[in-house]
Every structure is written in structure tokens, then in C-alpha cells.
Short mmCIF file of C-alpha atoms in Angstrom, two decimals:
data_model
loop_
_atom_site.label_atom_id
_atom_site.label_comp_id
_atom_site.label_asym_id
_atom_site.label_seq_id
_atom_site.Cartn_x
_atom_site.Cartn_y
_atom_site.Cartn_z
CA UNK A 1418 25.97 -12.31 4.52
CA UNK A 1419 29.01 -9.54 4.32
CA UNK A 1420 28.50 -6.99 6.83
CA UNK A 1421 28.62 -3.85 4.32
CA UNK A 1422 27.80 -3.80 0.74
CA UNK A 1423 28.78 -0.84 -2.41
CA UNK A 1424 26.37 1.41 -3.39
CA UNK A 1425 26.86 3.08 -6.66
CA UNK A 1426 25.11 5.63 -8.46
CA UNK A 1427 25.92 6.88 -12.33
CA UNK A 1428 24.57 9.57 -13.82
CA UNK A 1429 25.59 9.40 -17.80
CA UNK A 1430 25.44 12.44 -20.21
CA UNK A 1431 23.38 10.32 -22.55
CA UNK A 1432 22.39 7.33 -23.79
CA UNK A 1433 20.93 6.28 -20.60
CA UNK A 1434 19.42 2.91 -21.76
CA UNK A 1435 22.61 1.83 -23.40
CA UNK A 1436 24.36 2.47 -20.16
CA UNK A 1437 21.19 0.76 -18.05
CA UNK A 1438 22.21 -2.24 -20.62
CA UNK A 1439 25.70 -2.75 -19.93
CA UNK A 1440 25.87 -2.39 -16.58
CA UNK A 1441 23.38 -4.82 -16.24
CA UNK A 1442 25.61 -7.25 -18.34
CA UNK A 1443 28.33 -6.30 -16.85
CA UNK A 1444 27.16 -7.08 -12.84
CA UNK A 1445 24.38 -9.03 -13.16
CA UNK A 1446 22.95 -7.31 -10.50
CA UNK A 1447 19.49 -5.92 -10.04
CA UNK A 1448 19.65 -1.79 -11.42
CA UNK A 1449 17.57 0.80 -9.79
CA UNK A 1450 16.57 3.58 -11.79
CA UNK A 1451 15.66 6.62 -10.36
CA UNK A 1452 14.62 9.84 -11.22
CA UNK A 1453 17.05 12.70 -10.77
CA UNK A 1454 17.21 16.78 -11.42
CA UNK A 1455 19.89 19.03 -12.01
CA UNK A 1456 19.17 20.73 -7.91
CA UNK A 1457 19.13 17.48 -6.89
CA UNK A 1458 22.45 16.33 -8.16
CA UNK A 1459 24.25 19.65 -7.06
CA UNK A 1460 22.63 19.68 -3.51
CA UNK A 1461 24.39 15.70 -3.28
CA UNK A 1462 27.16 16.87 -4.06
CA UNK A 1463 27.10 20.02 -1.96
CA UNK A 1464 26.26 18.34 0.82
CA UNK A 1465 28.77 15.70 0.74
CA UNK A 1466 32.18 18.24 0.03
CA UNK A 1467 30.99 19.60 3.92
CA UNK A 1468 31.97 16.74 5.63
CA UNK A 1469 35.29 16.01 3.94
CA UNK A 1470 38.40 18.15 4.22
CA UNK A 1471 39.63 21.31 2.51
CA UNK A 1472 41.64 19.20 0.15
CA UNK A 1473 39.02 16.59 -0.62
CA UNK A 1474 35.99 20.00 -1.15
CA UNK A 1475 38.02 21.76 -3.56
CA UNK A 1476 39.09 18.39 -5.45
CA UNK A 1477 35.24 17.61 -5.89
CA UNK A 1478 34.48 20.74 -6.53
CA UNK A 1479 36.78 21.11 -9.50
CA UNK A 1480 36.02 17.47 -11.32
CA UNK A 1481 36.52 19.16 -14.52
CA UNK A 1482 40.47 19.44 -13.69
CA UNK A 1483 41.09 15.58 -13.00
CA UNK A 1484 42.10 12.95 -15.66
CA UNK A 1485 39.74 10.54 -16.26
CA UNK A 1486 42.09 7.51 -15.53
CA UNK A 1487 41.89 9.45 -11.80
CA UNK A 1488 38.29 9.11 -11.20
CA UNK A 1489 37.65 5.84 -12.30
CA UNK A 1490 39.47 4.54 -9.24
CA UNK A 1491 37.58 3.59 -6.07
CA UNK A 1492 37.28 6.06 -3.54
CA UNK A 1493 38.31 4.74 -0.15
CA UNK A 1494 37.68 7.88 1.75
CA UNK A 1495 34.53 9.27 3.17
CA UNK A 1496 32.50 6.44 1.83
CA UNK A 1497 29.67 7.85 4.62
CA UNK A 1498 29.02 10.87 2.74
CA UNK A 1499 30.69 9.92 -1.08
CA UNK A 1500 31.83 12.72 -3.29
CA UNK A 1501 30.34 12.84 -7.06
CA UNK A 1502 33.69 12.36 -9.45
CA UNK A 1503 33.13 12.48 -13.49
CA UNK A 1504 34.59 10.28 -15.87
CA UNK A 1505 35.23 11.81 -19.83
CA UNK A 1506 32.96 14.34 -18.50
CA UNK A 1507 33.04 17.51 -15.84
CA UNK A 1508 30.44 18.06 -13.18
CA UNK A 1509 29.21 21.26 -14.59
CA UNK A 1510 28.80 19.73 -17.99
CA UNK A 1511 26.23 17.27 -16.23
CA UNK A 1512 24.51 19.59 -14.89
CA UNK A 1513 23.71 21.83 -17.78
CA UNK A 1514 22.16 18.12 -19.51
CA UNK A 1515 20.08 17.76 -16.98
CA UNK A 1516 19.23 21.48 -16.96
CA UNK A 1517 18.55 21.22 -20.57
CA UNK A 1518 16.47 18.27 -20.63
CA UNK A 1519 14.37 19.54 -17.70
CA UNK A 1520 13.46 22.67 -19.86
CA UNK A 1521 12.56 19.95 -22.33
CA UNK A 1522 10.04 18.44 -19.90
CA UNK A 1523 12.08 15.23 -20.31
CA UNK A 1524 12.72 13.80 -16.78
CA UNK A 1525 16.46 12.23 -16.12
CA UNK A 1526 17.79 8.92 -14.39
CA UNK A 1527 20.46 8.03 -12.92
CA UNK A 1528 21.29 4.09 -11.76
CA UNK A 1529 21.96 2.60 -8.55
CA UNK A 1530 24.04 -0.45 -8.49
CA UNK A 1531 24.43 -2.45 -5.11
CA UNK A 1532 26.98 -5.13 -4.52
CA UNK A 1533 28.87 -6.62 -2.40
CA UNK A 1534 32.19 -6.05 -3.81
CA UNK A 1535 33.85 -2.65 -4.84
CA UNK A 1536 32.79 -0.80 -8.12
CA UNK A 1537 36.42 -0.32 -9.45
CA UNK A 1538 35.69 -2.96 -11.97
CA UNK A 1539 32.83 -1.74 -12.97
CA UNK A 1540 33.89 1.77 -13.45
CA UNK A 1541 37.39 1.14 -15.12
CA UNK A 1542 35.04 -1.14 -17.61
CA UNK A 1543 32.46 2.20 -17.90
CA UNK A 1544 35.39 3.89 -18.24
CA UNK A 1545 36.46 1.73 -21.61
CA UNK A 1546 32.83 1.87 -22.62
CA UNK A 1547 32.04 5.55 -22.98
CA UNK A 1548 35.53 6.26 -25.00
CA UNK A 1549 34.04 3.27 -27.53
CA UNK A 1550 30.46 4.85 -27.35
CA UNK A 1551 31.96 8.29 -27.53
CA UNK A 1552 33.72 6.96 -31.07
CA UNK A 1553 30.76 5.40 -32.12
CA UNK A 1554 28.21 7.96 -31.85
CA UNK A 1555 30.50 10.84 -32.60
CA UNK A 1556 30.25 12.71 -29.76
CA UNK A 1557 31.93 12.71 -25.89
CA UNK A 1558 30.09 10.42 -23.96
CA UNK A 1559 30.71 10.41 -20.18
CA UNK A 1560 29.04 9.80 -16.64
CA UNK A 1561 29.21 11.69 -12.97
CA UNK A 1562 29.42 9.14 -10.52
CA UNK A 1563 29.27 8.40 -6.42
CA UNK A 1564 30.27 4.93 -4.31
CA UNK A 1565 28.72 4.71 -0.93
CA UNK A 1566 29.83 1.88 1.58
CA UNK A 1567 26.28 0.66 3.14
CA UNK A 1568 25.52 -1.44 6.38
CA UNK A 1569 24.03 -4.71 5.33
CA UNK A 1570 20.28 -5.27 6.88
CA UNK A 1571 18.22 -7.58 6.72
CA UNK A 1572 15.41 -5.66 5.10
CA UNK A 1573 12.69 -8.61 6.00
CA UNK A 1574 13.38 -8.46 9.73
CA UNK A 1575 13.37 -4.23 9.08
CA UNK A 1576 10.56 -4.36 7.36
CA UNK A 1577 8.47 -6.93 9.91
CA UNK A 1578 9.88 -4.01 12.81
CA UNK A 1579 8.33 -1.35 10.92
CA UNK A 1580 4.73 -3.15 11.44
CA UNK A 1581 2.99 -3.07 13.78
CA UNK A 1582 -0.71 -4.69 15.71
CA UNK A 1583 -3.28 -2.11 16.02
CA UNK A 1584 -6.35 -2.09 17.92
CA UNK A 1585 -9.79 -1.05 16.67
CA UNK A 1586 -12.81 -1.15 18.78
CA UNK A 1587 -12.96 -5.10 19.69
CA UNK A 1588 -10.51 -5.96 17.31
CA UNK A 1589 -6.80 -6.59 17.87
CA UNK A 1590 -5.04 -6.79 14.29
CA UNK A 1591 -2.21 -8.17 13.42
CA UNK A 1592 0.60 -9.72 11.29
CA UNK A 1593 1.70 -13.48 11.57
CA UNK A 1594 4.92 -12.91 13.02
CA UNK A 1595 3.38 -10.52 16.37
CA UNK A 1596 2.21 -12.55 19.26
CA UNK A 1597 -1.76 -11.86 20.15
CA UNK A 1598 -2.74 -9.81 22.77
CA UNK A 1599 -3.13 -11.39 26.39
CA UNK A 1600 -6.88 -12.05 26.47
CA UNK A 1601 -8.02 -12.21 23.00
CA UNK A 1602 -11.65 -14.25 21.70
CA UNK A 1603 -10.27 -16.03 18.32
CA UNK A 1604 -13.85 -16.54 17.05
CA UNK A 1605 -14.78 -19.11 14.16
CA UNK A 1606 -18.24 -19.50 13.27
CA UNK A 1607 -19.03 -21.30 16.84
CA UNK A 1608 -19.78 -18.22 18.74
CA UNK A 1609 -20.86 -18.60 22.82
CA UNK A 1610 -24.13 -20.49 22.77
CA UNK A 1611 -26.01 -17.94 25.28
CA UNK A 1612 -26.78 -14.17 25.16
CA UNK A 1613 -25.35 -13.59 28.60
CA UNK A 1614 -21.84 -15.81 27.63
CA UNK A 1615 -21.63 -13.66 23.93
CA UNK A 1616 -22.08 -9.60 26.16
CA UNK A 1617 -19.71 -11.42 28.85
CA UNK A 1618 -17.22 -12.28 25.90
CA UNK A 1619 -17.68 -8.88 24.14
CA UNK A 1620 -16.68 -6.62 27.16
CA UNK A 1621 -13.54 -8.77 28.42
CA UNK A 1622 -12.00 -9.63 25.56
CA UNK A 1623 -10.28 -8.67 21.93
CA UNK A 1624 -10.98 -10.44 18.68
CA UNK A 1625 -7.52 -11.64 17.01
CA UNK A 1626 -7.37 -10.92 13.21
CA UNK A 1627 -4.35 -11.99 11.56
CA UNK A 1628 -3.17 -9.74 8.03
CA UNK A 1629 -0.54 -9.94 6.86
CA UNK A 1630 0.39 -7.16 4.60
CA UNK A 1631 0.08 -7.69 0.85
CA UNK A 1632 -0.95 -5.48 -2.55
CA UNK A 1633 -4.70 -6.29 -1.37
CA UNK A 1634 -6.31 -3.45 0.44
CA UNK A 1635 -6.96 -3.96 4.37
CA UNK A 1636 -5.03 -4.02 7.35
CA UNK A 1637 -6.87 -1.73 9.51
CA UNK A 1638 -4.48 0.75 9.37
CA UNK A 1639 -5.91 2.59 6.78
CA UNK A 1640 -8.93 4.98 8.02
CA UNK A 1641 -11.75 3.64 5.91
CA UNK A 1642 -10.91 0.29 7.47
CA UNK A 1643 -10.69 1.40 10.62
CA UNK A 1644 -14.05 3.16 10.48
CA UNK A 1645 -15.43 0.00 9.21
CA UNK A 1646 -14.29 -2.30 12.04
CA UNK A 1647 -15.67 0.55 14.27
CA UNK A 1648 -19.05 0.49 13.07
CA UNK A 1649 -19.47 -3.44 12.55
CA UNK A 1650 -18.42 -3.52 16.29
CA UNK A 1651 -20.83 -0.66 17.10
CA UNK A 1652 -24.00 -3.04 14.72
CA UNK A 1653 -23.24 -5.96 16.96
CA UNK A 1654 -23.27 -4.68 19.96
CA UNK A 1655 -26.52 -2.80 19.01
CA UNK A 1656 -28.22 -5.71 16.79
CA UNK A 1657 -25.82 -8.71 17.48
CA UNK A 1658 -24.13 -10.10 14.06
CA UNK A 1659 -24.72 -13.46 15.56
CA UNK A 1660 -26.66 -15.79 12.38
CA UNK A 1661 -26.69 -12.94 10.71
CA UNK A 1662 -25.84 -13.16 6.75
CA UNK A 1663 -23.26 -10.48 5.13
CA UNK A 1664 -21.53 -9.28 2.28
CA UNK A 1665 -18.03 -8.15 2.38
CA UNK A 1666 -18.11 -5.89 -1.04
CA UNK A 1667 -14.71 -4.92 -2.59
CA UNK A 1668 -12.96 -7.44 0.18
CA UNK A 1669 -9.68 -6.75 -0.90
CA UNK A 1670 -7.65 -8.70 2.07
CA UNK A 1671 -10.70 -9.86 3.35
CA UNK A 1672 -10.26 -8.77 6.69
CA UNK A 1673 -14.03 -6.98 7.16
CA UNK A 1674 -15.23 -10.31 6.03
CA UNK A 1675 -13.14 -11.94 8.85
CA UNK A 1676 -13.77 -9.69 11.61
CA UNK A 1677 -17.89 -10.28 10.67
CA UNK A 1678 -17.51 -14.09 10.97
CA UNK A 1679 -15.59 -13.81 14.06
CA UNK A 1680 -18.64 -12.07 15.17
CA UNK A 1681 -20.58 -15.15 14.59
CA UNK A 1682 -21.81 -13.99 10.76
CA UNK A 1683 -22.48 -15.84 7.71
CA UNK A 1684 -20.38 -14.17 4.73
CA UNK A 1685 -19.81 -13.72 1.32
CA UNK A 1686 -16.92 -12.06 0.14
CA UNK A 1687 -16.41 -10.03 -3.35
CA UNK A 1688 -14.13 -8.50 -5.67
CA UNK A 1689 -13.62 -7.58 -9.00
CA UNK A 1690 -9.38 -8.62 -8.72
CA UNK A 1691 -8.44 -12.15 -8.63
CA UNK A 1692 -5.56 -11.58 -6.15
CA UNK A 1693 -7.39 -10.00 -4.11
CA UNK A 1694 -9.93 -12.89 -3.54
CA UNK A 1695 -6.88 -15.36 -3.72
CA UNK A 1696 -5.38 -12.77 -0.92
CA UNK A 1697 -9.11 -13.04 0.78
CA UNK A 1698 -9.15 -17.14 0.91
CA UNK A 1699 -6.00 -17.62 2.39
CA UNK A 1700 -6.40 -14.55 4.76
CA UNK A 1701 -9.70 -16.73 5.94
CA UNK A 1702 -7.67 -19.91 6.47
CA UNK A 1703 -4.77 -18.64 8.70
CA UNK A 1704 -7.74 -17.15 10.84
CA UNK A 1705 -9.67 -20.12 11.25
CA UNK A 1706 -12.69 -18.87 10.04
CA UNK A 1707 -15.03 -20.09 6.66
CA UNK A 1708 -16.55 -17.69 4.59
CA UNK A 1709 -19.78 -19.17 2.61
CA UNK A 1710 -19.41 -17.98 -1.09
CA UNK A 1711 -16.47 -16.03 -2.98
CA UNK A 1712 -17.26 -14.08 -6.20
CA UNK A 1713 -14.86 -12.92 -8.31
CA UNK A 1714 -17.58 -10.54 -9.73
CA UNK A 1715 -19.34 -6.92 -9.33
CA UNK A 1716 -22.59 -6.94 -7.62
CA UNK A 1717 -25.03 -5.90 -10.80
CA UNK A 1718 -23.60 -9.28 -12.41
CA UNK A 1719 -24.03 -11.39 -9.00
CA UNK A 1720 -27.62 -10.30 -8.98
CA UNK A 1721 -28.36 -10.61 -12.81
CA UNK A 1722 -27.21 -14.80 -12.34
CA UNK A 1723 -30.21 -16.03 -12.26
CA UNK A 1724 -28.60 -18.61 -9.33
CA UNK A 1725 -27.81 -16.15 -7.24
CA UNK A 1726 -30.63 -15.85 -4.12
CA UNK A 1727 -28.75 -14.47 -1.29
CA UNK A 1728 -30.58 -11.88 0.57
CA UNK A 1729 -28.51 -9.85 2.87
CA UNK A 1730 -28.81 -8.42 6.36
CA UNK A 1731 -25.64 -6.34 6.13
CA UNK A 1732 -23.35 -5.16 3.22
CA UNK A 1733 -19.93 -3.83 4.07
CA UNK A 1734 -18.37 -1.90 1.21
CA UNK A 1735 -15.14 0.11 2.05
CA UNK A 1736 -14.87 0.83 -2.10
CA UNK A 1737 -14.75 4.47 -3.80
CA UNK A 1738 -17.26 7.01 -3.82
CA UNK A 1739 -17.57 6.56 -7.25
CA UNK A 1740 -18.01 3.29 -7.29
CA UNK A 1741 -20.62 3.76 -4.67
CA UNK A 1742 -22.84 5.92 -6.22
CA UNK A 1743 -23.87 3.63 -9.49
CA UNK A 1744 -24.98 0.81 -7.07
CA UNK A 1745 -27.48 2.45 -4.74
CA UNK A 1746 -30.46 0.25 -6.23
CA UNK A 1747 -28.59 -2.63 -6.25
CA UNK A 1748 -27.46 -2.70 -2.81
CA UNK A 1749 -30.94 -2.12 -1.93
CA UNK A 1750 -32.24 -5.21 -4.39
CA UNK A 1751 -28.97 -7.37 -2.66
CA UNK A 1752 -30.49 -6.54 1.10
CA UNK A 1753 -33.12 -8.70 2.61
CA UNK A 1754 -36.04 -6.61 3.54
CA UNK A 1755 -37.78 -6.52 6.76
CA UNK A 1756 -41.81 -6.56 7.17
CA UNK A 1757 -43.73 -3.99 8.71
CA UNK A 1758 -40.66 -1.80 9.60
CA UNK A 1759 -41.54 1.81 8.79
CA UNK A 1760 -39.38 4.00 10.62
CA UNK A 1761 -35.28 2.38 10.83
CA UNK A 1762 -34.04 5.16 12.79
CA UNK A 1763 -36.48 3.96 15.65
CA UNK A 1764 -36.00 0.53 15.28
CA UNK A 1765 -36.56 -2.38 17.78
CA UNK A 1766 -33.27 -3.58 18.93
CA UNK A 1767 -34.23 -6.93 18.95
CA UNK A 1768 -34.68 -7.07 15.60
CA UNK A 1769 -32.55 -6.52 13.27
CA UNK A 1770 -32.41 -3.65 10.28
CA UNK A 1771 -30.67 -4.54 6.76
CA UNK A 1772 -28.22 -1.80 6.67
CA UNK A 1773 -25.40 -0.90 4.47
CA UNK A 1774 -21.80 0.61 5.91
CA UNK A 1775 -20.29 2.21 3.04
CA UNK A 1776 -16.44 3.64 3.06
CA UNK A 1777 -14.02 4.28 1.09
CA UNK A 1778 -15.40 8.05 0.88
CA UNK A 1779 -13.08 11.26 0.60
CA UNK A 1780 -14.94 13.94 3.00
CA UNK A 1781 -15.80 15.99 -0.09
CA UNK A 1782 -17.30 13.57 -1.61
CA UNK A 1783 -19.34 12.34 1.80
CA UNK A 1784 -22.51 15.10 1.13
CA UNK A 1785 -22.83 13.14 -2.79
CA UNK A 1786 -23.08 10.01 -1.38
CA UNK A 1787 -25.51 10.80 1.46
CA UNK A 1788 -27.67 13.27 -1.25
CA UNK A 1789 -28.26 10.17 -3.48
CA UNK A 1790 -28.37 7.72 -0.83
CA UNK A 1791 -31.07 9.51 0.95
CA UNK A 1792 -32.99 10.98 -2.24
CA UNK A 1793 -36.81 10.49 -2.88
CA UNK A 1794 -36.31 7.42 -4.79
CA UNK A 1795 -34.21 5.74 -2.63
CA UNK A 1796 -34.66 2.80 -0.26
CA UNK A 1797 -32.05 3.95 2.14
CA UNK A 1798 -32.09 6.47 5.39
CA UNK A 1799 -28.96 7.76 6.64
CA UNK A 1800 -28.42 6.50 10.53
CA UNK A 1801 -24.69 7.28 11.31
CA UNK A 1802 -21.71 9.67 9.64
CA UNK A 1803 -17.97 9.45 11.29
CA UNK A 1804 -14.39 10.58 9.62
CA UNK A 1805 -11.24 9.95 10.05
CA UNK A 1806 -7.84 11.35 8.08
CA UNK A 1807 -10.54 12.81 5.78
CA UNK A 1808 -12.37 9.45 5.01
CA UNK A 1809 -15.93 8.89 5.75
CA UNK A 1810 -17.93 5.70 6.56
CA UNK A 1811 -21.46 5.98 6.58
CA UNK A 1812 -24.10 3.43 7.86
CA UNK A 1813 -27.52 3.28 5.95
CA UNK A 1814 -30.85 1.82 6.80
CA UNK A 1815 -32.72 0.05 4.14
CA UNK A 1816 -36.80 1.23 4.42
CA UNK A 1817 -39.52 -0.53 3.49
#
């Protein structure tokens, strides 16, 4: 791998896809297209005729001036900080199309193009191309543009750098490629035999969760996550999860699911996207831990199959509010019901309430969810509220 690579950018007067087209056939290389306004472009090039000399400034700041056999040569100065230069085109005229086609409400692009060798080929042949175009079409067709020498980086090891473990009540999450914390409890399904070993285990030691980071929702870094993992830690050491059957709704990566079975549960895991349940399965392999039952489903169809009997202590749902709302009754149907329990709130420890921790919830959304959650007609009673970054979990207790 070279040590420095080109970066060049080219803004065209018109025709943008035509350009996008060619200069794709022309490298071969990957194009990114981003947006770009007419404050934008002068501010780039403001910016970069500071740091070059009085010669250089007033050069770039008079493109219009230049022949266009000039500017379609490589710049080898002040690659750090590269200069705009215009080809069949000045810099002012550029500006006015994009100021025009803002006023339109059209938004504007200009390419990227990164290689490892220098542009001048590619401009001299944009350079041939626009006075062909320009014939063709009638009109003067030209392009502003900027080369910028880059340090080559290995974006995968940058990337890896840039993420990091975090640690959430018991749990110590991570990706693949961090070591695990000193004392950490990788859990399975074989959790300690006795009460006294599991509270022994629980104070002394982390639970390792291994994410890595994908499209699927759930690292723990996110706030509804981490309110999640809170509370399931705050359930077990209240209730102990041990035996206990659960329902990771919405599972996305899968990693509430995980951090429930290395808690000693029995769980289910759901979603509506296939990638994220692909995501889920192999998210429960490099953990070591075994999940019962995956539906790729929603949970009014899992409970209109006339197979499905699972009845569910706990249901973890870290999904939208407005989601949420719809499927009060049929979280209460989904949760297995406890005789002779009349008040939740005052609960034996010892044994265990159904309950429902729900997430996913904006803060002004928090007082819907709880008003229909808690209504006359409902099953549920409200036992716990926390936010974080403006996301709410709540934990509800299913009644009798």
C-alpha cells in the first residue's frame, strides 16, 4: 500500500451525470458524490488561498484570467490545503450555477475521485471532454476543480480504534477484536448451581458480551440499550432471571437476548428484518450462548399461530413508541400470568412478577406510553421510569 494517495474533487457547470459517467470510465475508481453549495465552494476556496503565498492567492483568486491548457496541469504545490482552478470555465461563473440552482431548490454535486496516482490524466482527458460536450450541446461546458495529496490509512484498523468496550451495570460489552475485562463471568445457559455461588458471582464479576458493530441495532452504546441492560440487571438481582423464560422483542443485534441468557434465561428472540435475526444468530454463537426459538415475525402474528404456546415471564422490547403503543394487549396475552398476585408493586421477591421493559421511547413521548399502559383497561402497572440522552425505558408489571 503507497503511503499517500490523490484526492480530487470536480465541480462541473452542468451535466453532472454525464461527467459522473466518464470519469467513472475513465478511472475505474469508486466516485463519491457529494452535495455542495455555492458558500460552501467559496469558503474552500477562501480558506485554502490563506495558507499559500501572495502569488499563489491572487492566481486562485483570479481563475477567470488563466488558459485552460494552464489549469489542467497537476498542482504540485500546497497539496495540504489545494487551491480550486477552473477549466473552460471561471470560478465566479461556478458560483453563480450553483447560486442559481439553489434558488431553484435543486441541490448540487460535486465528485470526489481517490487514487493512487496523480489526476493529470484525468483532467487533461476532462479537459478534451468538456470542449466535445461543449460542441455537442451548444453551449460552454466546464468544471472548477481541487487535487489534495492524502495520507494513506488503514481505515479498518481506524475504524476498530474509534470503538470502544463499554460497561453497563454487570455487563462489559464489547467488539471481537478488544480483549475482555480482567474478571469477567462468560455465562451460557449453565449458570452457578447454588443461590449463594450465583449473588457471589454477581457482585465480583462482569458479564462479557461480544457485538460487533453492524446495520442491526444494539451495542449498548445507544441509551435505550443501555437503559435496558440496566434494568434486566436491576430484575435479576431483585427476582433472579435464573429458569426464567423471555422474549427479546425487536432484537435487532440480539444483544438483550444475550445478556438475558447469560443471566441464566430461556429466550426467544424477534424481529420483523431478516438481517437482523441473521445478525441475532450469529451474535448468539460467537457468545456461546443458545437462544430457544427465532421468529422472523411481529408479535400479533406469533400469537395468532395457533402453534405458538410460549408464555412469558419477561418481554424486553427496546422498539419505538409507536410501535409500542398498538401492542399493549398483546404483550399482556404473550406474558404468563401469576395466581393470586393482586398488588405487583408489593410483590414477594421470591416470586417472580411477569413484567415488561419497554424502550425505545423519546421523553415526549414517555407520558403516552405510560397513559395507555396504565389505563383502566389495561393489565399493566407502571413500577420503574429512568432516561437517558432523552430516551426512556420503562418497566411494567402485568396484574391479575
Amino acid at each position: 500500500m503507497k503511503t499517500h494517495y490523490y484526492e480530487t474533487c470536480i465541480v462541473p457547470t452542468g451535466y453532472f451525470d454525464i461527467f459522473c459517467d466518464y470519469v467513472l470510465e475513465m478511472t475505474g475508481e469508486a466516485i463519491e458524490q457529494k452535495p455542495i453549495t455555492q458558500k460552501e465552494l467559496q469558503k474552500s476556496n477562501q480558506e485554502s488561498t490563506k495558507s499559500t503565498t501572495k502569488t499563489s492567492a491572487k492566481s486562485a483568486r483570479e481563475p477567470a484570467k488563466d488558459s485552460t491548457k494552464n489549469h489542467t496541469k497537476t498542482p504540485t504545490k500546497n497539496l495540504s490545503n489545494p487551491i480550486w482552478h477552473c477549466c473552460n470555465a471561471d470560478f465566479s461563473e461556478i458560483c453563480a450555477n450553483l447560486a442559481i440552482a439553489e434558488a431553484k431548490g435543486i441541490e448540487s454535486q460535486m465528485m470526489i475521485v481517490r487514487a493512487e496516482s496523480t489526476p493529470q490524466s484525468l483532467l487533461k482527458e476532462l479537459q478534451d471532454f468538456t470542449q466535445t460536450l461543449s460542441e455537442r450541446v451548444g453551449e460552454k461546458v466546464g468544471f472548477a476543480y481541487s487535487v489534495k495529496k492524502c495520507e494513506n490509512i488503514d481505515w479498518i484498523e481506524a475504524y476498530k480504534r474509534g470503538v470502544s468496550p463499554i460497561e453497563c451495570a454487570r455487563f462489559y460489552i464489547r467488539p471481537s477484536w478488544c480483549e475482555p475485562p480482567k474478571s469477567s463471568y462468560v455465562q451460557t445457559t449453565k449458570p452457578p448451581k447454588s443461590t449463594k455461588a450465583l449473588k457471589n458471582t454477581k457482585s465480583s464479576t462482569l458479564i462479557d458480551i461480544i457485538i460487533d458493530p453492524s446495520l442491526a441495532f444494539g451495542s449498548g452504546h445507544h441509551a435505550s440499550t443501555f437503559l435496558c441492560l440496566e434494568e434486566l440487571h436491576k430484575v435479576d438481582l431483585e427476582w433472579n432471571l435464573r429458569n426464567k423464560v423471555c422474549l427479546d422483542l425487536g432484537c435487532g443485534s440480539g444483544i438483550l437476548g444475550i445478556a438475558m441468557v447469560k443471566m441464566g434465561a430461556k429466550v426467544d428472540v424477534c424481529d420483523i428484518d431478516e438481517y437482523a435475526i441473521e445478525q441475532t444468530r450469529k451474535n448468539f454463537a460467537q457468545n456461546r450462548a443458545d437462544y430457544d426459538k427465532a421468529y422472523q415475525s411481529t408479535l400479533d402474528k406469533m400469537l395468532a399461530n395457533p402453534s405458538f404456546d410460549a408464555k412469558y415471564d419477561l418481554i424486553c422490547a427496546n422498539i419505538l413508541a409507536d410501535i409500542l403503543l398498538p401492542l399493549r394487549d398483546d404483550f399482556a396475552l404473550a406474558l404468563n400470568r401469576v395466581k393470586n398476585r393482586k398488588n405487583p408493586k408489593n410483590c414477594d421477591k421470591h416470586i417472580f412478577t411477569p413484567l415488561l421493559i419497554l424502550s425505545g421511547i423519546i421523553e415526549s413521548k414517555a407520558p403516552l406510553i405510560i397513559s395507555h399502559f396504565c389505563a383502566k383497561d389495561s393489565a399493566f402497572v407502571l413500577l420503574d421510569e429512568k432516561c437517558k440522552d432523552e430516551w426512556v425505558c420503562l418497566k411494567f408489571a402485568l396484574q391479575n
